[in-house]
Short mmCIF file of C-alpha atoms in Angstrom, two decimals:
data_model
loop_
_atom_site.label_atom_id
_atom_site.label_comp_id
_atom_site.label_asym_id
_atom_site.label_seq_id
_atom_site.Cartn_x
_atom_site.Cartn_y
_atom_site.Cartn_z
CA UNK A 1 0.00 0.00 0.00
CA UNK A 2 2.97 2.30 0.54
CA UNK A 3 4.42 1.80 -2.93
CA UNK A 4 2.40 4.56 -4.67
CA UNK A 5 3.34 6.98 -1.93
CA UNK A 6 7.07 6.33 -2.20
CA UNK A 7 6.85 6.36 -5.99
CA UNK A 8 5.37 9.83 -5.84
CA UNK A 9 8.10 10.97 -3.47
CA UNK A 10 10.67 9.94 -6.05
CA UNK A 11 9.15 12.46 -8.44
CA UNK A 12 10.37 15.25 -6.16
CA UNK A 13 13.76 14.97 -7.81
CA UNK A 14 12.20 16.44 -10.94
CA UNK A 15 11.27 19.69 -9.21
CA UNK A 16 14.70 21.20 -9.76
CA UNK A 17 14.22 20.80 -13.51
CA UNK A 18 11.37 23.34 -13.62
CA UNK A 19 12.06 26.37 -15.79
CA UNK A 20 11.65 29.69 -13.94
CA UNK A 21 12.86 32.94 -15.47
CA UNK A 22 15.47 34.70 -13.35
CA UNK A 23 15.24 38.45 -12.63
CA UNK A 24 18.55 38.92 -14.46
CA UNK A 25 17.16 37.35 -17.64
CA UNK A 26 14.01 39.45 -17.41
CA UNK A 27 16.11 42.56 -16.79
CA UNK A 28 18.18 41.89 -19.91
CA UNK A 29 14.99 41.52 -21.94
CA UNK A 30 13.65 44.79 -20.53
CA UNK A 31 16.83 46.72 -21.28
CA UNK A 32 16.91 45.27 -24.76
CA UNK A 33 13.78 47.32 -25.48
CA UNK A 34 15.64 50.61 -24.87
CA UNK A 35 17.30 52.76 -27.51
CA UNK A 36 21.05 53.16 -27.29
CA UNK A 37 21.94 55.69 -24.59
CA UNK A 38 24.91 58.05 -25.04
CA UNK A 39 27.90 58.04 -22.74
CA UNK A 40 27.07 61.55 -21.51
CA UNK A 41 24.02 63.74 -21.19
CA UNK A 42 23.44 65.86 -24.28
CA UNK A 43 22.82 69.00 -22.20
CA UNK A 44 25.72 68.31 -19.84
CA UNK A 45 28.32 67.89 -22.55
CA UNK A 46 30.44 65.57 -20.47
CA UNK A 47 30.32 63.59 -17.28
CA UNK A 48 30.66 65.86 -14.27
CA UNK A 49 31.10 63.79 -11.13
CA UNK A 50 28.85 61.14 -9.61
CA UNK A 51 25.25 61.72 -8.50
CA UNK A 52 25.19 62.52 -4.79
CA UNK A 53 22.63 62.12 -2.02
CA UNK A 54 21.50 64.60 0.62
CA UNK A 55 20.32 67.40 -1.63
CA UNK A 56 18.03 69.04 0.96
CA UNK A 57 20.98 69.49 3.33
CA UNK A 58 22.71 71.56 0.65
CA UNK A 59 19.99 74.20 1.02
CA UNK A 60 21.07 74.71 4.66
CA UNK A 61 17.52 75.45 5.78
CA UNK A 62 16.54 73.87 9.13
CA UNK A 63 12.90 74.91 8.65
CA UNK A 64 12.66 72.94 5.40
CA UNK A 65 14.44 69.98 7.01
CA UNK A 66 11.82 69.86 9.76
CA UNK A 67 8.92 70.20 7.31
CA UNK A 68 10.16 67.31 5.17
CA UNK A 69 10.53 65.06 8.20
CA UNK A 70 7.02 66.02 9.34
CA UNK A 71 5.59 65.20 5.92
CA UNK A 72 7.34 61.83 5.81
CA UNK A 73 5.81 60.99 9.18
CA UNK A 74 2.27 62.24 8.55
CA UNK A 75 1.51 62.36 4.81
CA UNK A 76 -1.53 60.21 4.08
CA UNK A 77 -0.53 59.21 0.55
CA UNK A 78 2.83 58.00 1.83
CA UNK A 79 1.11 56.01 4.56
CA UNK A 80 -1.06 54.37 1.90
CA UNK A 81 2.08 53.52 -0.10
CA UNK A 82 3.64 51.96 2.99
CA UNK A 83 0.49 49.89 3.56
CA UNK A 84 0.65 48.74 -0.06
CA UNK A 85 4.18 47.43 0.58
CA UNK A 86 2.92 45.43 3.56
CA UNK A 87 0.02 44.12 1.49
CA UNK A 88 2.35 43.10 -1.36
CA UNK A 89 4.61 41.11 0.95
CA UNK A 90 1.58 39.46 2.55
CA UNK A 91 0.43 38.38 -0.92
CA UNK A 92 3.92 37.05 -1.61
CA UNK A 93 3.71 35.02 1.60
CA UNK A 94 0.36 33.61 0.51
CA UNK A 95 1.73 32.71 -2.91
CA UNK A 96 4.64 30.85 -1.37
CA UNK A 97 2.62 29.01 1.27
CA UNK A 98 1.82 26.16 -1.14
CA UNK A 99 5.52 25.32 -1.41
CA UNK A 100 5.30 23.78 2.06
CA UNK A 101 3.13 20.85 3.14
CA UNK A 102 -0.21 21.68 4.69
CA UNK A 103 -0.76 19.95 8.03
CA UNK A 104 -3.92 20.13 10.11
CA UNK A 105 -5.28 18.48 13.23
CA UNK A 106 -8.93 17.86 13.94
CA UNK A 107 -10.68 16.42 16.95
CA UNK A 108 -14.24 15.68 17.87
CA UNK A 109 -16.50 14.24 20.51
CA UNK A 110 -19.89 12.65 19.90
CA UNK A 111 -22.55 11.30 22.22
CA UNK A 112 -25.22 9.08 20.70
CA UNK A 113 -27.69 6.37 21.61
CA UNK A 114 -31.29 5.22 21.18
CA UNK A 115 -34.35 6.36 23.09
CA UNK A 116 -34.35 3.51 25.64
CA UNK A 117 -30.59 3.51 26.37
CA UNK A 118 -28.59 6.23 28.04
CA UNK A 119 -26.19 6.43 25.04
CA UNK A 120 -22.41 6.47 24.78
CA UNK A 121 -19.49 8.74 23.96
CA UNK A 122 -17.15 8.61 20.97
CA UNK A 123 -13.93 10.55 20.57
CA UNK A 124 -11.73 11.11 17.51
CA UNK A 125 -8.36 12.70 16.79
CA UNK A 126 -7.00 12.96 13.24
CA UNK A 127 -3.93 14.54 11.69
CA UNK A 128 -3.96 15.29 7.98
CA UNK A 129 -1.17 16.36 5.63
CA UNK A 130 -1.18 17.31 1.97
CA UNK A 131 1.43 18.57 -0.43
CA UNK A 132 1.37 19.38 -4.12
CA UNK A 133 4.63 18.46 -5.84
CA UNK A 134 5.72 21.54 -7.76
CA UNK A 135 7.15 19.50 -10.64
CA UNK A 136 6.80 22.20 -13.28
CA UNK A 137 7.58 25.21 -11.09
CA UNK A 138 4.05 26.65 -11.20
CA UNK A 139 3.91 27.44 -7.50
CA UNK A 140 7.47 28.73 -7.35
CA UNK A 141 6.89 30.92 -10.40
CA UNK A 142 3.79 32.39 -8.76
CA UNK A 143 5.69 32.96 -5.55
CA UNK A 144 8.59 34.61 -7.39
CA UNK A 145 6.16 36.83 -9.32
CA UNK A 146 4.58 37.96 -6.04
CA UNK A 147 7.99 38.59 -4.44
CA UNK A 148 9.08 40.72 -7.40
CA UNK A 149 5.79 42.64 -7.25
CA UNK A 150 6.47 43.32 -3.58
CA UNK A 151 9.97 44.55 -4.43
CA UNK A 152 8.40 46.84 -7.05
CA UNK A 153 6.02 48.17 -4.39
CA UNK A 154 8.99 48.84 -2.11
CA UNK A 155 10.75 50.78 -4.87
CA UNK A 156 7.55 52.73 -5.52
CA UNK A 157 7.42 53.58 -1.83
CA UNK A 158 11.00 54.86 -1.88
CA UNK A 159 10.23 56.98 -4.94
CA UNK A 160 7.12 58.28 -3.19
CA UNK A 161 9.39 59.44 -0.36
CA UNK A 162 11.68 61.17 -2.86
CA UNK A 163 8.71 62.78 -4.60
CA UNK A 164 7.16 63.90 -1.32
CA UNK A 165 10.40 65.55 -0.21
CA UNK A 166 10.52 67.34 -3.56
CA UNK A 167 6.85 68.36 -3.34
CA UNK A 168 7.32 69.78 0.17
CA UNK A 169 10.37 71.72 -1.01
CA UNK A 170 8.49 73.18 -3.97
CA UNK A 171 5.49 74.02 -1.79
CA UNK A 172 7.81 75.68 0.70
CA UNK A 173 9.45 77.77 -2.02
CA UNK A 174 6.06 78.72 -3.46
CA UNK A 175 4.77 79.86 -0.08
CA UNK A 176 7.86 82.03 0.46
CA UNK A 177 7.57 83.44 -3.06
CA UNK A 178 3.89 84.25 -2.49
CA UNK A 179 4.85 86.14 0.65
CA UNK A 180 7.59 87.99 -1.24
CA UNK A 181 5.17 88.85 -4.04
CA UNK A 182 2.71 90.24 -1.52
CA UNK A 183 5.51 92.25 0.05
CA UNK A 184 6.50 93.65 -3.35
CA UNK A 185 2.92 94.75 -4.01
CA UNK A 186 2.74 96.25 -0.52
CA UNK A 187 5.87 98.31 -1.18
CA UNK A 188 4.40 99.52 -4.46
CA UNK A 189 1.17 100.37 -2.70
CA UNK A 190 3.07 102.51 -0.19
CA UNK A 191 4.79 104.36 -3.03
CA UNK A 192 1.46 104.92 -4.79
CA UNK A 193 -0.10 106.19 -1.57
CA UNK A 194 2.65 108.78 -1.34
CA UNK A 195 2.17 109.67 -5.02
CA UNK A 196 -1.57 110.03 -4.49
CA UNK A 197 -0.96 112.30 -1.49
CA UNK A 198 1.36 114.52 -3.52
CA UNK A 199 -1.09 114.66 -6.43
CA UNK A 200 -3.86 115.64 -4.03
CA UNK A 201 -1.77 118.52 -2.61
CA UNK A 202 -0.82 119.64 -6.10
CA UNK A 203 -4.46 119.58 -7.16
CA UNK A 204 -5.40 121.81 -4.25
CA UNK A 205 -2.84 124.38 -5.42
CA UNK A 206 -3.80 124.05 -9.08
CA UNK A 207 -0.60 122.24 -10.03
CA UNK A 208 -2.34 118.99 -10.99
CA UNK A 209 -5.47 118.25 -12.97
CA UNK A 210 -8.49 116.19 -12.05
CA UNK A 211 -7.23 113.68 -14.62
CA UNK A 212 -4.06 113.24 -12.57
CA UNK A 213 -6.14 112.65 -9.47
CA UNK A 214 -8.29 110.06 -11.27
CA UNK A 215 -5.22 108.26 -12.68
CA UNK A 216 -3.55 108.16 -9.30
CA UNK A 217 -6.63 106.81 -7.59
CA UNK A 218 -7.18 104.25 -10.36
CA UNK A 219 -3.65 102.83 -10.01
CA UNK A 220 -4.01 102.88 -6.24
CA UNK A 221 -7.22 100.83 -6.40
CA UNK A 222 -5.76 98.38 -8.90
CA UNK A 223 -2.69 97.84 -6.73
CA UNK A 224 -4.89 97.27 -3.68
CA UNK A 225 -6.72 94.60 -5.68
CA UNK A 226 -3.38 93.05 -6.61
CA UNK A 227 -2.39 92.98 -2.95
CA UNK A 228 -5.64 91.22 -2.01
CA UNK A 229 -4.98 88.61 -4.71
CA UNK A 230 -1.34 88.16 -3.64
CA UNK A 231 -2.32 87.64 -0.03
CA UNK A 232 -4.95 85.09 -1.11
CA UNK A 233 -2.35 83.25 -3.18
CA UNK A 234 -0.07 83.19 -0.16
CA UNK A 235 -2.75 81.57 1.98
CA UNK A 236 -3.50 79.04 -0.76
CA UNK A 237 0.19 78.13 -0.93
CA UNK A 238 0.34 77.66 2.83
CA UNK A 239 -2.77 75.46 2.82
CA UNK A 240 -1.35 73.26 0.06
CA UNK A 241 1.86 72.85 2.03
CA UNK A 242 -0.05 72.05 5.23
CA UNK A 243 -1.96 69.25 3.48
CA UNK A 244 1.35 67.72 2.38
CA UNK A 245 2.44 67.85 6.01
CA UNK A 246 -0.73 66.12 7.16
CA UNK A 247 -1.93 69.23 8.99
CA UNK A 248 -5.29 70.94 8.94
CA UNK A 249 -5.16 73.58 6.14
CA UNK A 250 -5.44 76.68 8.34
CA UNK A 251 -2.81 78.78 6.49
CA UNK A 252 -0.92 79.55 9.68
CA UNK A 253 2.55 78.15 8.97
CA UNK A 254 5.49 80.30 10.02
CA UNK A 255 8.15 80.32 7.30
CA UNK A 256 11.35 82.21 6.62
CA UNK A 257 11.12 85.52 4.75
CA UNK A 258 13.62 84.87 1.98
CA UNK A 259 14.18 82.03 -0.46
CA UNK A 260 17.30 79.91 0.09
CA UNK A 261 20.22 80.48 -2.23
CA UNK A 262 20.27 78.18 -5.24
CA UNK A 263 23.07 75.63 -4.73
CA UNK A 264 25.41 74.64 -7.54
CA UNK A 265 23.95 72.16 -10.02
CA UNK A 266 24.45 68.54 -8.90
CA UNK A 267 26.85 66.33 -10.88
CA UNK A 268 24.64 64.38 -13.32
CA UNK A 269 26.72 61.24 -13.82
CA UNK A 270 25.91 59.29 -17.01
CA UNK A 271 22.56 58.16 -18.49
CA UNK A 272 23.11 54.45 -17.81
CA UNK A 273 23.33 55.12 -14.05
CA UNK A 274 19.67 56.18 -14.07
CA UNK A 275 18.69 52.52 -14.57
CA UNK A 276 20.22 51.62 -11.21
CA UNK A 277 19.51 54.83 -9.26
CA UNK A 278 15.92 55.84 -9.86
CA UNK A 279 13.46 53.87 -7.73
CA UNK A 280 10.66 54.23 -10.30
CA UNK A 281 12.87 52.65 -12.97
CA UNK A 282 13.84 49.87 -10.58
CA UNK A 283 10.14 49.27 -9.82
CA UNK A 284 9.36 49.05 -13.54
CA UNK A 285 12.13 46.49 -14.03
CA UNK A 286 10.83 44.39 -11.13
CA UNK A 287 7.38 44.41 -12.74
CA UNK A 288 8.90 43.09 -15.94
CA UNK A 289 10.54 40.24 -14.02
CA UNK A 290 7.26 39.57 -12.22
CA UNK A 291 5.45 39.40 -15.57
CA UNK A 292 7.98 36.85 -16.86
CA UNK A 293 7.32 34.65 -13.84
CA UNK A 294 3.57 35.05 -14.20
CA UNK A 295 3.93 33.75 -17.76
CA UNK A 296 5.98 30.79 -16.48
CA UNK A 297 3.22 30.13 -13.96
CA UNK A 298 0.51 30.20 -16.63
CA UNK A 299 2.47 27.81 -18.86
CA UNK A 300 3.12 25.40 -16.00
CA UNK A 301 -0.59 25.39 -15.14
CA UNK A 302 -1.19 23.44 -18.37
CA UNK A 303 0.79 20.50 -17.00
CA UNK A 304 -0.53 17.71 -14.73
CA UNK A 305 -0.41 18.28 -10.98
CA UNK A 306 0.53 15.59 -8.48
CA UNK A 307 -0.45 15.82 -4.82
CA UNK A 308 0.43 13.70 -1.83
CA UNK A 309 -2.03 13.32 1.02
CA UNK A 310 -1.92 11.38 4.24
CA UNK A 311 -3.81 11.06 7.44
CA UNK A 312 -3.26 9.47 10.84
CA UNK A 313 -5.89 9.29 13.52
CA UNK A 314 -7.99 7.24 15.82
CA UNK A 315 -11.37 7.01 17.42
CA UNK A 316 -12.57 5.41 20.62
CA UNK A 317 -15.44 5.41 23.01
CA UNK A 318 -12.95 5.97 25.80
CA UNK A 319 -10.81 9.10 25.76
CA UNK A 320 -7.87 7.29 27.42
CA UNK A 321 -7.75 4.73 24.60
CA UNK A 322 -7.89 7.31 21.83
CA UNK A 323 -4.22 6.91 20.87
CA UNK A 324 -4.00 3.19 21.53
CA UNK A 325 -2.35 1.63 18.42
CA UNK A 326 -5.29 -0.70 18.00
CA UNK A 327 -7.55 2.32 17.54
CA UNK A 328 -5.23 4.30 15.24
CA UNK A 329 -5.47 4.12 11.45
CA UNK A 330 -3.38 5.70 8.72
CA UNK A 331 -3.88 6.46 5.07
CA UNK A 332 -1.56 7.66 2.30
CA UNK A 333 -2.61 8.59 -1.22
CA UNK A 334 -1.27 10.05 -4.41
CA UNK A 335 -3.46 11.95 -6.84
CA UNK A 336 -2.75 13.00 -10.39
CA UNK A 337 -4.85 15.69 -12.07
CA UNK A 338 -4.24 16.36 -15.75
CA UNK A 339 -6.19 19.08 -17.57
CA UNK A 340 -7.90 17.69 -20.65
CA UNK A 341 -10.74 19.97 -21.70
CA UNK A 342 -11.16 23.39 -20.10
CA UNK A 343 -12.72 25.37 -22.91
CA UNK A 344 -9.41 27.08 -23.68
CA UNK A 345 -9.10 28.57 -20.19
CA UNK A 346 -5.43 27.77 -19.62
CA UNK A 347 -4.38 28.80 -23.11
CA UNK A 348 -6.21 32.09 -22.62
CA UNK A 349 -4.38 32.57 -19.32
CA UNK A 350 -1.05 32.05 -21.12
CA UNK A 351 -2.06 34.59 -23.76
CA UNK A 352 -3.07 37.05 -21.05
CA UNK A 353 0.23 36.61 -19.19
CA UNK A 354 2.16 37.00 -22.44
CA UNK A 355 0.33 40.24 -23.23
CA UNK A 356 0.97 41.53 -19.70
CA UNK A 357 4.66 40.70 -20.14
CA UNK A 358 4.77 42.75 -23.35
CA UNK A 359 2.90 45.52 -21.56
CA UNK A 360 5.39 45.49 -18.67
CA UNK A 361 8.37 45.73 -21.04
CA UNK A 362 6.76 48.65 -22.87
CA UNK A 363 6.01 50.32 -19.54
CA UNK A 364 9.63 49.90 -18.47
CA UNK A 365 10.91 51.45 -21.68
CA UNK A 366 8.49 54.36 -21.31
CA UNK A 367 9.57 54.92 -17.70
CA UNK A 368 13.25 54.98 -18.69
CA UNK A 369 12.68 57.32 -21.63
CA UNK A 370 10.67 59.64 -19.39
CA UNK A 371 13.55 59.60 -16.89
CA UNK A 372 16.02 60.49 -19.65
CA UNK A 373 13.71 63.29 -20.80
CA UNK A 374 13.36 64.68 -17.29
CA UNK A 375 17.12 64.83 -16.79
CA UNK A 376 17.89 66.34 -20.18
CA UNK A 377 15.05 68.85 -19.84
CA UNK A 378 16.07 69.81 -16.32
CA UNK A 379 19.71 70.25 -17.32
CA UNK A 380 18.55 72.50 -20.16
CA UNK A 381 16.15 74.52 -18.03
CA UNK A 382 18.78 75.03 -15.36
CA UNK A 383 20.88 76.97 -17.88
CA UNK A 384 17.85 78.74 -19.35
CA UNK A 385 16.61 79.94 -15.97
CA UNK A 386 20.07 81.08 -14.92
CA UNK A 387 20.42 83.22 -18.06
CA UNK A 388 16.87 84.54 -17.71
CA UNK A 389 17.52 85.50 -14.09
CA UNK A 390 20.43 87.71 -15.17
CA UNK A 391 18.28 89.51 -17.75
CA UNK A 392 15.28 89.92 -15.44
CA UNK A 393 17.47 91.34 -12.68
CA UNK A 394 18.87 93.85 -15.15
CA UNK A 395 15.36 94.70 -16.36
CA UNK A 396 14.22 95.32 -12.79
CA UNK A 397 17.26 97.47 -12.05
CA UNK A 398 16.74 99.57 -15.16
CA UNK A 399 13.03 99.95 -14.39
CA UNK A 400 13.81 101.21 -10.88
CA UNK A 401 16.26 103.70 -12.35
CA UNK A 402 13.68 104.80 -14.90
CA UNK A 403 11.15 105.34 -12.10
CA UNK A 404 13.63 107.44 -10.13
CA UNK A 405 14.20 109.67 -13.16
CA UNK A 406 10.49 109.88 -13.95
CA UNK A 407 9.72 111.02 -10.40
CA UNK A 408 12.37 113.75 -10.65
CA UNK A 409 11.04 114.89 -14.01
CA UNK A 410 7.48 114.89 -12.68
CA UNK A 411 8.50 117.04 -9.73
CA UNK A 412 10.11 119.44 -12.21
CA UNK A 413 7.01 119.46 -14.39
CA UNK A 414 8.85 117.87 -17.34
CA UNK A 415 6.57 114.81 -17.65
CA UNK A 416 3.03 113.94 -16.74
CA UNK A 417 1.71 111.60 -14.07
CA UNK A 418 0.70 108.90 -16.55
CA UNK A 419 4.34 108.24 -17.43
CA UNK A 420 5.25 107.90 -13.76
CA UNK A 421 2.38 105.51 -13.04
CA UNK A 422 3.13 103.42 -16.13
CA UNK A 423 6.76 103.02 -15.09
CA UNK A 424 5.67 102.28 -11.54
CA UNK A 425 3.60 99.33 -12.76
CA UNK A 426 6.53 98.14 -14.86
CA UNK A 427 8.74 98.19 -11.78
CA UNK A 428 6.15 96.10 -9.91
CA UNK A 429 5.97 93.58 -12.75
CA UNK A 430 9.75 93.30 -13.10
CA UNK A 431 10.35 92.88 -9.38
CA UNK A 432 7.68 90.18 -9.28
CA UNK A 433 9.43 88.42 -12.18
CA UNK A 434 12.72 88.47 -10.28
CA UNK A 435 11.11 86.76 -7.28
CA UNK A 436 9.41 84.21 -9.55
CA UNK A 437 12.63 83.32 -11.35
CA UNK A 438 14.41 82.77 -8.05
CA UNK A 439 11.73 80.31 -7.02
CA UNK A 440 11.76 78.69 -10.49
CA UNK A 441 15.52 78.11 -10.23
CA UNK A 442 15.08 76.39 -6.88
CA UNK A 443 12.23 74.27 -8.26
CA UNK A 444 14.36 73.21 -11.22
CA UNK A 445 17.27 72.40 -8.95
CA UNK A 446 14.98 70.11 -6.95
CA UNK A 447 13.60 68.58 -10.16
CA UNK A 448 17.10 67.81 -11.41
CA UNK A 449 18.03 66.07 -8.18
CA UNK A 450 14.80 64.07 -8.30
CA UNK A 451 15.29 63.19 -11.96
CA UNK A 452 18.79 61.94 -11.26
CA UNK A 453 17.50 59.68 -8.50
CA UNK A 454 19.33 61.54 -5.75
CA UNK A 455 18.06 60.93 -2.23
CA UNK A 456 17.21 63.90 -0.04
CA UNK A 457 18.78 62.40 3.09
#
């Protein structure tokens, strides 16, 4: 009776022959879908050092450091990403559970009898074991696919941390810029108030016309409206930042008054390093490997499955005799299940897994190309913004000089008020542009570090 059982055990030696795609093989297939990458970034010209970590520390801003740490601890989206990692590993554990035998123990007690008799007791205790021989690697392929999916979820979580640190930094810069913009409008409003006072005095002495008074009051009202809008934008920026931090959006954050200085551009390394550095690229590659294993699993599901089962237990009317050898029975069995007709189900599952594999490879290639684009674009914009900042600063300086001259000429009666007010609005616009370009340079610096896969810590 034991011969079928031991014959089935001998089949275990075939398990090692199962064909399961390794992550390295899947990675080679994924990278084979990429276009040839140059040895240096087109917008960098040549390799300039190795990508470094700790980019937030380079800003030397303790307030920003604290805000990023707060966001990492409290951000709801990041907490959801962390839970997804736990879920993915739990699913991987479930997928691998079938690799081990399943053992259970059951017990029972029964009292029975007829109407005239008092009845009797019966006790039972049974142990059962079952194990599917993974001859074709179906279970192991499914387990490996789940493990690789969990690793992809982990990489996604790391990239979510990177992205959150970048988002907090940008939100922080935007809130400071909004405050600076409001301050610029406030300064202009003070100047216009003084101009309006002077025009009013001149009008009383017949040195200014009613048109001058109307123009002055018109610009004053428009600038007050601009100040209201700027202050509203500042509150909106603070609320957006507070939500990232996990706080109630009350717009009551206390921030520094000035933007940090823009650090030197980080060394970009070479394009091929992106494949190993960026967590989102790593996640995409793990998904490709997972898809390969899912295809192996679907193919193996077309093969016969062999399971071993056994049980050992006893029953007795007396609890003390329950494990007496005379009351104990055992059973061992081998079962073979071979799919014959399933209406094309398994073939359709193979086709589905094959399509998902192709989809994963295409997704990987798209992720890598997007990463290349982000780095090249950020390297380009870094130079563009730096050159624009020089020109905008000069424009603001010249506008301030023009306003100084216009005020002198107006006091001497050599120009009219409209020219002064027009130049005053130009000064306001130019100074606002200078603040905006400072924030844009910081944003682009953060984007470049993120695109290169540099960690903030």
